[in-house]
Short mmCIF file of C-alpha atoms in Angstrom, two decimals:
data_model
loop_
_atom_site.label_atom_id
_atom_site.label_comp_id
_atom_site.label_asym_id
_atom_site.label_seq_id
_atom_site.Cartn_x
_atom_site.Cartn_y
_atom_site.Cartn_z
CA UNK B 1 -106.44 -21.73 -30.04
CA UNK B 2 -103.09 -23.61 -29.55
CA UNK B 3 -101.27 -22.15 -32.76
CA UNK B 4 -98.04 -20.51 -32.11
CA UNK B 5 -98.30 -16.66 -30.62
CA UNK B 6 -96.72 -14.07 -32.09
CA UNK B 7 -95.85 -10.70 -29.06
CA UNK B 8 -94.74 -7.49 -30.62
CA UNK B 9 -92.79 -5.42 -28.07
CA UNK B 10 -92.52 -1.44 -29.02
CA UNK B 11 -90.41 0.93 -27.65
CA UNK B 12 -91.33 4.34 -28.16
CA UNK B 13 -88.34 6.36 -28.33
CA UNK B 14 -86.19 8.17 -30.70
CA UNK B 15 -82.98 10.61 -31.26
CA UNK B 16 -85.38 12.07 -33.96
CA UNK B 17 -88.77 11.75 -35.57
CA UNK B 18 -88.47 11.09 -39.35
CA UNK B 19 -90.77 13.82 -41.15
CA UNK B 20 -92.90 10.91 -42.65
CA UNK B 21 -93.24 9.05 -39.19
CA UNK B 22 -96.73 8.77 -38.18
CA UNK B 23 -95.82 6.22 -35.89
CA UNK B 24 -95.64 6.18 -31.89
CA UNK B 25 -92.70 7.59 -31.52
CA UNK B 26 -91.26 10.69 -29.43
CA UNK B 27 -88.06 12.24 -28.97
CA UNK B 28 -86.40 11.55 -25.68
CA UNK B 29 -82.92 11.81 -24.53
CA UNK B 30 -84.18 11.43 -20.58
CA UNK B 31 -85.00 7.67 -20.20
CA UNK B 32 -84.85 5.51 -17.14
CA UNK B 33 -83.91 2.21 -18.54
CA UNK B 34 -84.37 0.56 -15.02
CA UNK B 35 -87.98 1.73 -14.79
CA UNK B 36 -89.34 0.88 -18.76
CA UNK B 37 -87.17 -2.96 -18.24
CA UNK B 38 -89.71 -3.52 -15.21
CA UNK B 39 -92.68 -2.20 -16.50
CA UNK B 40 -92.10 -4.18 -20.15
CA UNK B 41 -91.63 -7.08 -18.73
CA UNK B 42 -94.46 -6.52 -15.55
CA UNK B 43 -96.90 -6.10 -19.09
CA UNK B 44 -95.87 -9.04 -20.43
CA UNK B 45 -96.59 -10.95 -17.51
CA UNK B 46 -99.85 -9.99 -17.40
CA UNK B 47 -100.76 -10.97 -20.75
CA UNK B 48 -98.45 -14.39 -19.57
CA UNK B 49 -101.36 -15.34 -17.33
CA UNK B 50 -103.89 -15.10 -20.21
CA UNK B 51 -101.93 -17.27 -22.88
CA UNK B 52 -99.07 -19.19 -20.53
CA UNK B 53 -100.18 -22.29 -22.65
CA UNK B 54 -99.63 -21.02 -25.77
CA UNK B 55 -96.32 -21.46 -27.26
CA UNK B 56 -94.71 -18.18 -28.64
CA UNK B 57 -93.06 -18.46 -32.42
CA UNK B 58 -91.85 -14.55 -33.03
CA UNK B 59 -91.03 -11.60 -31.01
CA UNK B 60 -91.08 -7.96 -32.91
CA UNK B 61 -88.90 -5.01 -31.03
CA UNK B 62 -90.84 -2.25 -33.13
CA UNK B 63 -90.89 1.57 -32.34
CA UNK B 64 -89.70 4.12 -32.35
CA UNK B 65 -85.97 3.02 -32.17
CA UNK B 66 -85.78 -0.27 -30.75
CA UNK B 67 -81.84 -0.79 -31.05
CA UNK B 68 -82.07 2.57 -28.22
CA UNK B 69 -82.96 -0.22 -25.69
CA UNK B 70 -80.83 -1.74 -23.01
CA UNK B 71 -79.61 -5.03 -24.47
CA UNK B 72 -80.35 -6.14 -20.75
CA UNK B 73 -83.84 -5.13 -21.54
CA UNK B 74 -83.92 -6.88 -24.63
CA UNK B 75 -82.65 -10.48 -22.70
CA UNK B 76 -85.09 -9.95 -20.02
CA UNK B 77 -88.30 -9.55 -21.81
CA UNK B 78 -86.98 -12.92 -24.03
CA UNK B 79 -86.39 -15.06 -21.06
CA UNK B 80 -89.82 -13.88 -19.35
CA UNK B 81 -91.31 -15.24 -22.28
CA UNK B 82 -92.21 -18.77 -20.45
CA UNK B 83 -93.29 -21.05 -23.45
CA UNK B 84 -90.64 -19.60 -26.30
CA UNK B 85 -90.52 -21.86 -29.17
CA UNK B 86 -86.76 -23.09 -29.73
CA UNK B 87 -86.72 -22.20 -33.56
CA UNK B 88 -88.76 -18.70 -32.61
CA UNK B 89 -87.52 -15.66 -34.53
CA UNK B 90 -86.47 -12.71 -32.58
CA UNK B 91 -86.31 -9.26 -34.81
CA UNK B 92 -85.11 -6.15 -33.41
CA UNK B 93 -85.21 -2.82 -35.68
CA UNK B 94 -82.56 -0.34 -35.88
CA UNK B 95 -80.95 2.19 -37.33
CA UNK B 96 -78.02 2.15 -39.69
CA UNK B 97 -75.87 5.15 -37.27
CA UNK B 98 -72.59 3.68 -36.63
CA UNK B 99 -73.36 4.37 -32.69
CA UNK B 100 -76.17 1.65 -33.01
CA UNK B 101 -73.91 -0.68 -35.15
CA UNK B 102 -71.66 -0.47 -32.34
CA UNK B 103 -74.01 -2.51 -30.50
CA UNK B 104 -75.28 -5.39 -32.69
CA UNK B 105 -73.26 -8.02 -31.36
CA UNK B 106 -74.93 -7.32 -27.93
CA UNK B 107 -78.41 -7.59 -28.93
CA UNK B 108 -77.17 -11.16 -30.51
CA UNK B 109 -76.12 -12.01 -27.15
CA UNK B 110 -79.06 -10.89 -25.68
CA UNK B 111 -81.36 -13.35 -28.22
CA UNK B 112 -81.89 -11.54 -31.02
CA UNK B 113 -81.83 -13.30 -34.38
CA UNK B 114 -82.86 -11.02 -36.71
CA UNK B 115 -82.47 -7.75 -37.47
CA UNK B 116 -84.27 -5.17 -39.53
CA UNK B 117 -82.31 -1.80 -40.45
CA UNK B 118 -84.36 1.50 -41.54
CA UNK B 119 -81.83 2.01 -44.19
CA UNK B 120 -84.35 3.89 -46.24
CA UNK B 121 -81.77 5.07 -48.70
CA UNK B 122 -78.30 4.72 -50.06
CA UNK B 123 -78.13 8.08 -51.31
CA UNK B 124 -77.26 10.83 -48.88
CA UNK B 125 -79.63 13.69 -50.36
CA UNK B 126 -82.64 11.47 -49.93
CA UNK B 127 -81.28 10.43 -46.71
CA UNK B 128 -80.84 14.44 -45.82
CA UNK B 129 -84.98 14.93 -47.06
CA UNK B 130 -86.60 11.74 -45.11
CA UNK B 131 -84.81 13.63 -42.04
CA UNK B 132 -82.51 10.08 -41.73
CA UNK B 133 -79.54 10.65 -39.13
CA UNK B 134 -77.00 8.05 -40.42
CA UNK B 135 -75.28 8.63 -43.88
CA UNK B 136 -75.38 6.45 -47.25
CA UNK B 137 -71.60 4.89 -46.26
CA UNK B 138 -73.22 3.80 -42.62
CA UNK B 139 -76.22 1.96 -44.02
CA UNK B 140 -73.50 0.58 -46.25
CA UNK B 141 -71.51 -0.71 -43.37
CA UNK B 142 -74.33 -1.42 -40.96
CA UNK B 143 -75.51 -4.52 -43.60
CA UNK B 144 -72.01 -6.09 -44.14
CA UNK B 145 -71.92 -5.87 -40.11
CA UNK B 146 -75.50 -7.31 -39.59
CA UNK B 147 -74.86 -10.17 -42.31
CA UNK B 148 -71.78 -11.02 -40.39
CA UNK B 149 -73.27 -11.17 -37.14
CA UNK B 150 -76.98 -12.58 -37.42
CA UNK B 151 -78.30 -15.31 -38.89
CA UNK B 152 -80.78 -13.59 -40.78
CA UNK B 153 -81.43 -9.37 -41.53
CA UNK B 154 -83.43 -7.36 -43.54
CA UNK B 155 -83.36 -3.45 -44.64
CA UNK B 156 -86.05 -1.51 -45.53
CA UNK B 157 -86.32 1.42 -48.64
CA UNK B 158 -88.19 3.72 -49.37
CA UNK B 159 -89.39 5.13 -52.86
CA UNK B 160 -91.85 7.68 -54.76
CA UNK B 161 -89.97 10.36 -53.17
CA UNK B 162 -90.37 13.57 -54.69
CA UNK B 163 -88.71 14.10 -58.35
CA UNK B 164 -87.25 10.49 -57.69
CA UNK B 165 -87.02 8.76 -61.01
CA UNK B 166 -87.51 5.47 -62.16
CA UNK B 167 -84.26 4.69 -63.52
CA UNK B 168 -82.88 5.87 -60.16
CA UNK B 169 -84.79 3.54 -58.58
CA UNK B 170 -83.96 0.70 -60.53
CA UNK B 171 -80.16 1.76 -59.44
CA UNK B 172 -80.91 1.25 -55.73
CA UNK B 173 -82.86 -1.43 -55.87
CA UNK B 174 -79.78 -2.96 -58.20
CA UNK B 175 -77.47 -1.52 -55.07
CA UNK B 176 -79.27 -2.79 -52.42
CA UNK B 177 -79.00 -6.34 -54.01
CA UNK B 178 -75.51 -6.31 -54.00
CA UNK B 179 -75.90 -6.91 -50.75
CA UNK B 180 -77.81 -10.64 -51.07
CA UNK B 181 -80.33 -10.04 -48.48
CA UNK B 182 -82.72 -12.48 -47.86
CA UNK B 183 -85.75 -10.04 -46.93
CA UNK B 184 -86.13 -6.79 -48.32
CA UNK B 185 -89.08 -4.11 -47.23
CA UNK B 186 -89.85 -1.42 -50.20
CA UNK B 187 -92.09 0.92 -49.45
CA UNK B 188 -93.90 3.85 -51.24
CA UNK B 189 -93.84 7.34 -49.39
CA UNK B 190 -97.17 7.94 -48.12
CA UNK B 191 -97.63 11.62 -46.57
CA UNK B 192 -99.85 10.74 -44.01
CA UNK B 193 -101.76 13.59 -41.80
CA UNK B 194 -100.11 14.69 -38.32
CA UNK B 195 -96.65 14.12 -39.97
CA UNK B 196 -93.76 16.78 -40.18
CA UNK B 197 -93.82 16.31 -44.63
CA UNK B 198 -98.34 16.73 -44.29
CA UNK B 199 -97.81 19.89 -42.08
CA UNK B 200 -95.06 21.19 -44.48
CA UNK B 201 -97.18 20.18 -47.61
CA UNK B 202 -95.06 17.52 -48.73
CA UNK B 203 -95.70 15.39 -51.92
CA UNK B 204 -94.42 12.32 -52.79
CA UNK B 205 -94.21 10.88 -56.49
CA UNK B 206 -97.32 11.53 -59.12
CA UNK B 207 -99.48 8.22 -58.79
CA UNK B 208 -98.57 6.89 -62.30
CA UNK B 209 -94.68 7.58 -61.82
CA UNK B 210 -94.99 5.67 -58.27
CA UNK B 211 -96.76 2.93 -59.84
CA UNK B 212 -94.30 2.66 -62.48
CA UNK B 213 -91.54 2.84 -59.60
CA UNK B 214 -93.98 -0.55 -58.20
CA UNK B 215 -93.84 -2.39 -61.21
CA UNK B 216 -90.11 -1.63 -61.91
CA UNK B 217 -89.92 -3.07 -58.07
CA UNK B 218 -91.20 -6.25 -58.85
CA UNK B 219 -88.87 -6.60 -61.83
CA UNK B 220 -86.01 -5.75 -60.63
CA UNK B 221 -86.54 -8.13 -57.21
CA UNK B 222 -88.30 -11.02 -59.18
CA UNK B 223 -85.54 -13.01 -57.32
CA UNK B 224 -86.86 -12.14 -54.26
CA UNK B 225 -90.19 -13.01 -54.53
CA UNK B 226 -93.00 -10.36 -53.04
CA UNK B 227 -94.86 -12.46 -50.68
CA UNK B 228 -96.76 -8.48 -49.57
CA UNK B 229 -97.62 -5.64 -51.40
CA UNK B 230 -94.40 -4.44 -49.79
CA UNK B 231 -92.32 -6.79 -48.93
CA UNK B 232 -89.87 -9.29 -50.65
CA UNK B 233 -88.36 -12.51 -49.27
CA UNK B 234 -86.39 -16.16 -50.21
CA UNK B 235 -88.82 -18.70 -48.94
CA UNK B 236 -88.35 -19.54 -45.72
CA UNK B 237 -87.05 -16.22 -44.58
CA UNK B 238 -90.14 -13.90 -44.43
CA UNK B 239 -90.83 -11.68 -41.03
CA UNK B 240 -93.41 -14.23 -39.33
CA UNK B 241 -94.56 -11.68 -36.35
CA UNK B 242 -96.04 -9.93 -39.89
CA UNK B 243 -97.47 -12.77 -41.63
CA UNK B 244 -99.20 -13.56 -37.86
CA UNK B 245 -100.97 -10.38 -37.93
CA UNK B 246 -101.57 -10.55 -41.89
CA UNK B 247 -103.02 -14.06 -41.47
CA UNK B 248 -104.80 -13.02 -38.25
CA UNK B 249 -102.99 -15.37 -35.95
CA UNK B 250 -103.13 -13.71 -32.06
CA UNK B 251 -100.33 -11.33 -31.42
CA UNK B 252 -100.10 -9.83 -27.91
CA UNK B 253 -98.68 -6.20 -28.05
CA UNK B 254 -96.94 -4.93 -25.01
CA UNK B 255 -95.46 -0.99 -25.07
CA UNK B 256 -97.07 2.47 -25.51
CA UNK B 257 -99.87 2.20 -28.58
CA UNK B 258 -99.10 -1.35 -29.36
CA UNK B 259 -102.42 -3.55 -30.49
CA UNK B 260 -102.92 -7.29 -29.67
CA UNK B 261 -105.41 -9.67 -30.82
CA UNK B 262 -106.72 -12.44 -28.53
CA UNK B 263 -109.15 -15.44 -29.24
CA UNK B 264 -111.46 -17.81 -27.94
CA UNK B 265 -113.69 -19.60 -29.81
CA UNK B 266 -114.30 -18.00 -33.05
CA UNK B 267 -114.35 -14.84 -30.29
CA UNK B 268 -111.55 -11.72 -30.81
CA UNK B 269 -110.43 -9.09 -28.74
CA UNK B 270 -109.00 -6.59 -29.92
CA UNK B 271 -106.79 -4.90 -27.59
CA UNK B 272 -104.90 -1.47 -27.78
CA UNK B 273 -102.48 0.00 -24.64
CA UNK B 274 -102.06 3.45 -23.90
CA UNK B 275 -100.41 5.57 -26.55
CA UNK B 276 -98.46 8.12 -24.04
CA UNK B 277 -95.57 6.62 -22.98
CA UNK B 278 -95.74 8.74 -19.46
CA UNK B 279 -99.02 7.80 -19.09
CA UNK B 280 -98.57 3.95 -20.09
CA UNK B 281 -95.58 3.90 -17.62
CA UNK B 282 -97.72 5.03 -14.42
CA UNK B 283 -100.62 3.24 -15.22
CA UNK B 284 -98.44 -0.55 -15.65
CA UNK B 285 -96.70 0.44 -12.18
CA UNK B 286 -99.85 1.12 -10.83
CA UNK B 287 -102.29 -1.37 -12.33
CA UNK B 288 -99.60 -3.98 -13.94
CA UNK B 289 -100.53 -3.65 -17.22
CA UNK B 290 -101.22 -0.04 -19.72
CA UNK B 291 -104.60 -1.57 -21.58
CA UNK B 292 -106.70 1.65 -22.74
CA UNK B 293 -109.41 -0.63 -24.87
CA UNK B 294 -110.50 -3.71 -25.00
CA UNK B 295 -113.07 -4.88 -26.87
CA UNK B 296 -114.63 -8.19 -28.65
CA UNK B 297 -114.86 -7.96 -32.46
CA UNK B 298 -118.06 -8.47 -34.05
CA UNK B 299 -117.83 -11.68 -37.08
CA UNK B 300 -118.34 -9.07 -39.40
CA UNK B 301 -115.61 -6.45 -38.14
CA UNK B 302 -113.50 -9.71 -38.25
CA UNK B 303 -114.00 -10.87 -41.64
CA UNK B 304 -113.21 -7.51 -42.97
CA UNK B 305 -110.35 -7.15 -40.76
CA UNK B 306 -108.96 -10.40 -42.18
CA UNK B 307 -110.16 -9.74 -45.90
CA UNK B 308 -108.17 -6.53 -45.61
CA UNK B 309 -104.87 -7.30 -44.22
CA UNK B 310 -105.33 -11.35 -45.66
CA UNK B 311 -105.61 -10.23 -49.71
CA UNK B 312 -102.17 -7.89 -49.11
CA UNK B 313 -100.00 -11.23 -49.32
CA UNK B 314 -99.60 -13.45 -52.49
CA UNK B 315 -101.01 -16.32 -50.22
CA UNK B 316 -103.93 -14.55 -50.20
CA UNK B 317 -106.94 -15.74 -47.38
CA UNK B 318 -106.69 -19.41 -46.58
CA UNK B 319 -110.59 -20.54 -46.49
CA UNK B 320 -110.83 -22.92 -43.79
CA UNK B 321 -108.33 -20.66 -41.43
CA UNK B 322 -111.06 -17.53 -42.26
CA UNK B 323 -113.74 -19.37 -40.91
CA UNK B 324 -112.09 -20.56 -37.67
CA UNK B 325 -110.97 -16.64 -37.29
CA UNK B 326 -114.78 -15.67 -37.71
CA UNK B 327 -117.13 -18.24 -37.60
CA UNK B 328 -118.17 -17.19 -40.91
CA UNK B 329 -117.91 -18.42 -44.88
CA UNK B 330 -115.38 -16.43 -47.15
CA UNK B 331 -118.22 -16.65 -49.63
CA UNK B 332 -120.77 -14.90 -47.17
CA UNK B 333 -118.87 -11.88 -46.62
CA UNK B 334 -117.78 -10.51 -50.14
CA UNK B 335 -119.54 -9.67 -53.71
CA UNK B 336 -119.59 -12.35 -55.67
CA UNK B 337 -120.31 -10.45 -58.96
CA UNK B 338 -117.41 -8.45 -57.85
CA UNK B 339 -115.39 -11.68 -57.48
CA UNK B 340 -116.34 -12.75 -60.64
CA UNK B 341 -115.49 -9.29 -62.36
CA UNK B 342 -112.20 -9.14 -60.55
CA UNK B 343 -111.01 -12.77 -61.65
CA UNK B 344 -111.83 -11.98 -65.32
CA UNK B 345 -110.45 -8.49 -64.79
CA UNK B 346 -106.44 -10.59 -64.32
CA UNK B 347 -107.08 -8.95 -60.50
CA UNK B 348 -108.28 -11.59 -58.64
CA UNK B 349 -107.74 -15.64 -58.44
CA UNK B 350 -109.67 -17.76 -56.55
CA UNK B 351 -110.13 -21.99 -55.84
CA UNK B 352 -111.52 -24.43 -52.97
CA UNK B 353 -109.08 -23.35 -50.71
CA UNK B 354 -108.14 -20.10 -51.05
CA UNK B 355 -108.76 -16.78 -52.45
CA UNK B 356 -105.99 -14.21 -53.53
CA UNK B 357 -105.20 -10.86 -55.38
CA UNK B 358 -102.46 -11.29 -58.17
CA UNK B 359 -99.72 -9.03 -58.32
CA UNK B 360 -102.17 -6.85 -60.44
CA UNK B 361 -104.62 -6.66 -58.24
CA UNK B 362 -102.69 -5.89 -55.03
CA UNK B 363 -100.90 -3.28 -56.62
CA UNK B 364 -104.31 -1.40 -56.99
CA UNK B 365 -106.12 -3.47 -53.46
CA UNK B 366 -107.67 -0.47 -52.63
CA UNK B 367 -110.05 -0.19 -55.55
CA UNK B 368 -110.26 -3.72 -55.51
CA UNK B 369 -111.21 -4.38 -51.43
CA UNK B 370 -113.85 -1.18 -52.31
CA UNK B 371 -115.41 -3.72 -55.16
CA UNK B 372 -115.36 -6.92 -52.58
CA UNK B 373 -117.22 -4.81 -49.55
CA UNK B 374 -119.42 -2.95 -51.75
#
């Protein structure tokens, strides 16, 4: 493929792990900086060799807590990038803590262009429950700084919390516009197993006051258009490293427990790197990269991979760019009686060259991908 590449970078470290974090992230104060720059940047050149043709159009600092990094570590994993596309976007997430905030304008130095803050609230009780470390007046502060100093931000929310109502909110969605972002991530609290909240027994919002709370979303933000279940943007300014992966453009993931994708004629690999970060660091100093799996992806597993993550955006699966990802029809993979029951349902809408849940349809997807594959 010659499209543009998209290379997710994720740093597994954290001051603290959020109760509803089920991601790859550990608590570390004892990091040698010198030692994860190298080995970074010694993974990314071995996944250079494989796609050194290939020009790159996003990088994604994910974790964990990315803005933790060495902005030195930041600029050198950008400039080893060989074949960077001029008008790439660089996003880096962080946290709203005024310690962090401190060092924005460094990270713009270092390349970044956009950055995404895990504001998650601007109330300080809700802040004090999802086990946040910054305050409501610091996520406050850390947008007016970010606006100033990059091009482009976003902040992310969080909702359905437990007794959260729907009028309040409406109020912080309201709030958080005041702020005339350009993206905007909300997302429902899922209690997800292995997490702090699952252990503790944990419950977010009852599923019709949480769907309320996703309709009242939509309303409230119908100037920022959703263009995912869960995220909202101006055109022009959504995240591309996630509309690569929704689309099922090749990614190449570099860090402890990041995933790539690779092709090669109508072939994928998926590809998966160690998931200890101890364990990831010996094996890229030993071997040069920390690659646990690797493994091609049947045209079936594909086209259900790309049905799934392809029907969460309003674009909805592109026909002709499905069948160059799998070598298979749209048509051949899905119920057509469930098609046809979905479309008249108001869930589904469909047409020569695509095929796409409405806002209906991806507010339920799950009941409606369980229809498609049945």
């Amino acid at each position: 493929m010659s499209e543009n590449l998209a290379v997710y970078v994720h740093w597994p470290f954290c001051k603290s792990k959020c109760p509803y974090c089920d991601f790859n992230s550990h608590e570390s104060d004892a990091i040698d900086h010198a030692r994860w720059h190298k080995a970074l940047i010694r993974e990314l050149g071995h996944f250079e060799n494989e796609t050194k043709n290939r020009p790159a159009g996003s990088i994604f600092f994910g974790g964990g807590t990315p803005s933790l990094m060495e902005p030195e570590t930041v600029a050198g994993i950008i400039n080893n990038i060989n074949n960077l596309s001029d008008d790439a976007q660089i996003t880096l997430e962080a946290n709203p803590t005024s310690s962090e905030a401190g060092r924005f304008r460094e990270f713009r130095d270092a390349g970044v262009n956009r950055l995404s803050l895990g504001v998650q609230s601007f109330e300080d009780a809700a802040l004090g429950f999802l086990g946040r470390t910054h305050s409501a007046r610091e996520a406050r502060e850390a947008i007016e700084l970010a606006a100033r100093i990059f091009p482009r931000f976003s902040f992310d929310l969080i909702y359905a919390r437990p007794l959260q109502t729907v009028a309040q909110w409406r109020a912080e969605l309201a709030l958080a516009l005041e702020f005339a972002p350009s993206h905007l991530s909300a997302y429902q609290l899922t209690v997800e197993p292995g997490t702090r909240f699952f252990s503790d027994g944990i419950e977010g919002a009852p599923e019709d006051t949480a769907a309320t709370m996703y309709e009242a979303t939509q309303d409230v933000l119908a100037g920022l258009p959703a263009y995912e279940i869960s995220n909202h943007a101006l055109p022009g300014h959504e995240c591309r490293h996630n509309l690569a992966t929704w689309r099922g453009d090749d990614y190449v993931g570099v860090g402890p427990g990041a995933h790539g994708r690779l092709s090669k004629a109508f072939v994928t690999d998926a590809i998966r790197q160690i998931r200890d970060p101890a364990k990831w660091l010996e094996a890229v100093e030993k071997e040069g990269h920390g690659t646990s799996e690797r493994r091609t992806l049947s045209p079936t597993e594909r086209a259900e991979e790309l049905l799934l993550s392809g029907l969460r955006t309003a674009e909805g699966i592109d026909r002709a760019r499905f069948k160059d990802r799998c070598a298979l029809g749209l048509d051949d993979v899905i119920d057509q009686d469930a098609v046809n029951e979905l479309v008249r349902a108001g869930f589904m809408e469909r047409d020569a060259a695509r095929l796409r849940a409405t806002p209906a349809g991806r507010q339920r997807l799950n009941a409606v991908l369980s229809r498609l594959l049945a």
